[in-house]
Short mmCIF file of C-alpha atoms and ligand atoms in Angstrom, two decimals:
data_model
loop_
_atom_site.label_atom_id
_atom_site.label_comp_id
_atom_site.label_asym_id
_atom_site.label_seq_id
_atom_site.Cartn_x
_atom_site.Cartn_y
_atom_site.Cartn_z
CA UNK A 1 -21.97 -11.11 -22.68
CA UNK A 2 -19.86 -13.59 -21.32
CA UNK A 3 -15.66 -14.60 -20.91
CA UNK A 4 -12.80 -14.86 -19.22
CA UNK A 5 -12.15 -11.80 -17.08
CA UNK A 6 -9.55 -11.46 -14.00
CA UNK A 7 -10.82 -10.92 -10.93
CA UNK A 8 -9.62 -9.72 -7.24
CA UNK A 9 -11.94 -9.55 -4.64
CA UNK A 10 -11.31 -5.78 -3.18
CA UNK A 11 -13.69 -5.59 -0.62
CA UNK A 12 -16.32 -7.22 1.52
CA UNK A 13 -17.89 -3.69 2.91
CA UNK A 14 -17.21 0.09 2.66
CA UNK A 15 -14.29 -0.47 5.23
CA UNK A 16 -13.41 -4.11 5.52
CA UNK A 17 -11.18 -5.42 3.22
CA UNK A 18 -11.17 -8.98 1.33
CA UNK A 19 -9.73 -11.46 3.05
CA UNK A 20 -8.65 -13.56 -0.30
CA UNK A 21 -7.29 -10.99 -2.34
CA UNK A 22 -5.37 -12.63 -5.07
CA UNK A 23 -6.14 -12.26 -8.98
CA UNK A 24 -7.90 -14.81 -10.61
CA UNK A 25 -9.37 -15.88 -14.09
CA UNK A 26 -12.89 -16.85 -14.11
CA UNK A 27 -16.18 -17.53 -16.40
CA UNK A 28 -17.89 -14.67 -16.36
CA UNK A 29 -21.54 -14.53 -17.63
CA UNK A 30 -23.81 -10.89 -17.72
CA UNK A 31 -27.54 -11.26 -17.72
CA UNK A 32 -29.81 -9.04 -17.05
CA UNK A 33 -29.59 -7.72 -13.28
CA UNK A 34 -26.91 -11.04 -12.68
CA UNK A 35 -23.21 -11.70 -13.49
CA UNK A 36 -22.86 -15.49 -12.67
CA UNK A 37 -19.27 -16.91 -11.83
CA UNK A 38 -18.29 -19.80 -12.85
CA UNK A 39 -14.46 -21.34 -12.75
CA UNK A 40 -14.03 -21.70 -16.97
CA UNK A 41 -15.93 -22.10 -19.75
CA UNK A 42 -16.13 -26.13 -19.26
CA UNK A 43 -17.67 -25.63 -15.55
CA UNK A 44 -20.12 -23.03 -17.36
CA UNK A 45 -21.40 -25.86 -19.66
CA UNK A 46 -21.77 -28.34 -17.26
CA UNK A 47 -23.78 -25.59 -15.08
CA UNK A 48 -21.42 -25.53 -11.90
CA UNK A 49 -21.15 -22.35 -10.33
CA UNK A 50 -17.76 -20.66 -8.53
CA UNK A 51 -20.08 -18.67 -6.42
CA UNK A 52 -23.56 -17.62 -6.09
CA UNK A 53 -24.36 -15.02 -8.68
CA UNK A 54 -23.74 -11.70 -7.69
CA UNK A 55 -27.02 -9.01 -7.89
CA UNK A 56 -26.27 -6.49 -9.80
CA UNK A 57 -29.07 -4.29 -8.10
CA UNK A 58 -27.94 -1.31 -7.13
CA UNK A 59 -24.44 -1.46 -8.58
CA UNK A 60 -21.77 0.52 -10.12
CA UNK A 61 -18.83 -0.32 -12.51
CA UNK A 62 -16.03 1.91 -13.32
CA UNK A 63 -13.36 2.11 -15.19
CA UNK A 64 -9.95 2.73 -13.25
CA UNK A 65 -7.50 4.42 -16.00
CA UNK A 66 -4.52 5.32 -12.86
CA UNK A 67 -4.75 1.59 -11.51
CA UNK A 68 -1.38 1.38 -11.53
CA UNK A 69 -0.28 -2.35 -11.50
CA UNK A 70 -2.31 -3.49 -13.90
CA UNK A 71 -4.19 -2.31 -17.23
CA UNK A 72 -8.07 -2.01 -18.25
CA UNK A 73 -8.92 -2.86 -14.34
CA UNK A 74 -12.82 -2.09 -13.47
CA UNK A 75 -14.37 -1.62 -10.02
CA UNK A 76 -17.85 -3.42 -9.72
CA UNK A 77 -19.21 -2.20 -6.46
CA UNK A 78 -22.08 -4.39 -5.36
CA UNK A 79 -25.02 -3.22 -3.54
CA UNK A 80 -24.33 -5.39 -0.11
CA UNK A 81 -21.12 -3.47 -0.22
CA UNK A 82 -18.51 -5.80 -1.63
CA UNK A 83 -16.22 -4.63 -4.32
CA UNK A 84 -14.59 -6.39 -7.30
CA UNK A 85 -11.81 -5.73 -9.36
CA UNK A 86 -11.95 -6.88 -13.28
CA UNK A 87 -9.60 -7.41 -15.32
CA UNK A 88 -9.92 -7.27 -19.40
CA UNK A 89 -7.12 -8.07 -21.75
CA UNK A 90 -7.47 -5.51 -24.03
CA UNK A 91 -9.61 -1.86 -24.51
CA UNK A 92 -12.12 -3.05 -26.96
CA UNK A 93 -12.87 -6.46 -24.41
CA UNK A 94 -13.24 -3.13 -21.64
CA UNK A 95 -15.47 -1.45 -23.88
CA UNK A 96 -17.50 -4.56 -24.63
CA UNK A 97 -18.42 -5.30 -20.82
CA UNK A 98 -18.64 -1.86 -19.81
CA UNK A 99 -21.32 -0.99 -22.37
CA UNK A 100 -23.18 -4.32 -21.06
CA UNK A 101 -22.66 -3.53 -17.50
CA UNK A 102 -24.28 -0.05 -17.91
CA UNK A 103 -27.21 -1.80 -19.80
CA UNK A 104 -27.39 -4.83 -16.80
C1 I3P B 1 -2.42 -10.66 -3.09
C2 I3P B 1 -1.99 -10.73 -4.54
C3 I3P B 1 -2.67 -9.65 -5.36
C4 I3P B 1 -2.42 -8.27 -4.76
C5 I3P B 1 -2.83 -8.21 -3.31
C6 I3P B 1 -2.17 -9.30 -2.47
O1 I3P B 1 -1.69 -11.62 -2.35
O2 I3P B 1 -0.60 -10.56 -4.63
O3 I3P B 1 -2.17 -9.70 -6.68
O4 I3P B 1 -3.19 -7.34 -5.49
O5 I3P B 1 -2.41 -6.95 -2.82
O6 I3P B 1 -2.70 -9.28 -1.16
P1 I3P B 1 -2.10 -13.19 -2.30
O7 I3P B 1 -1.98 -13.76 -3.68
O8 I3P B 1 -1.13 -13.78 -1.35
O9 I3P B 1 -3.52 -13.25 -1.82
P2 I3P B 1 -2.59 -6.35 -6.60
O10 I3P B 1 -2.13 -7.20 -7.73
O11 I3P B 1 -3.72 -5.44 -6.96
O12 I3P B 1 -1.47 -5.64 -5.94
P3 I3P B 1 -3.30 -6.00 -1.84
O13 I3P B 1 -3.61 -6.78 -0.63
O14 I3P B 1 -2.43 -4.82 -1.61
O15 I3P B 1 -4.54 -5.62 -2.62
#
């Protein structure tokens, strides 16, 4: 699965928060075990990565119905302890990349 998704970076361990914490729209590409980063679809083609893909070893997505500011938000907890926030633009696009996350 791949797309556009918002993202804030929530946290960089169980009790340190992000330091860059604003939202922001990125590539986002789900293989198995990997979700690789890149800035938009154009940076995907041409292979550049945003980040170094995160490992989805050991991690946990969930759904946050009460976030309150914003709508079909996601937590991806890593397993080194950081924490994402996603954001979809619609319930079926939530849907879609939870059911891939759980299968990742
Ligand atoms: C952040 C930005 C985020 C906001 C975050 C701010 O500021 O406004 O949208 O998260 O709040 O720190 P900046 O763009 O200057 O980095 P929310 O939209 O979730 O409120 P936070 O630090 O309380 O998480």
């Amino acid at each position: 699965l791949e797309g556009v998704l918002a993202r804030k970076h929530d946290m960089e361990a169980p009790d340190k928060k992000a330091m860059k914490r604003s939202w922001n729209n990125l590539y986002c590409v789900l293989k198995p075990g990997l979700l690789s980063i890149y800035k938009d679809a154009k940076s995907y083609s041409h292979s550049v990565m945003h980040q170094e893909p995160l490992s989805l070893g050991n991690a946990s997505w969930e759904i946050l119905p009460n976030y309150k500011k914003k709508k079909h938000v996601c937590k991806l907890r890593l397993g080194d302890g950081n924490e994402y926030l996603f954001q979809c633009k619609d319930d079926e696009e939530l849907q879609r990349w939870s059911q891939a996350m759980e299968k990742a």
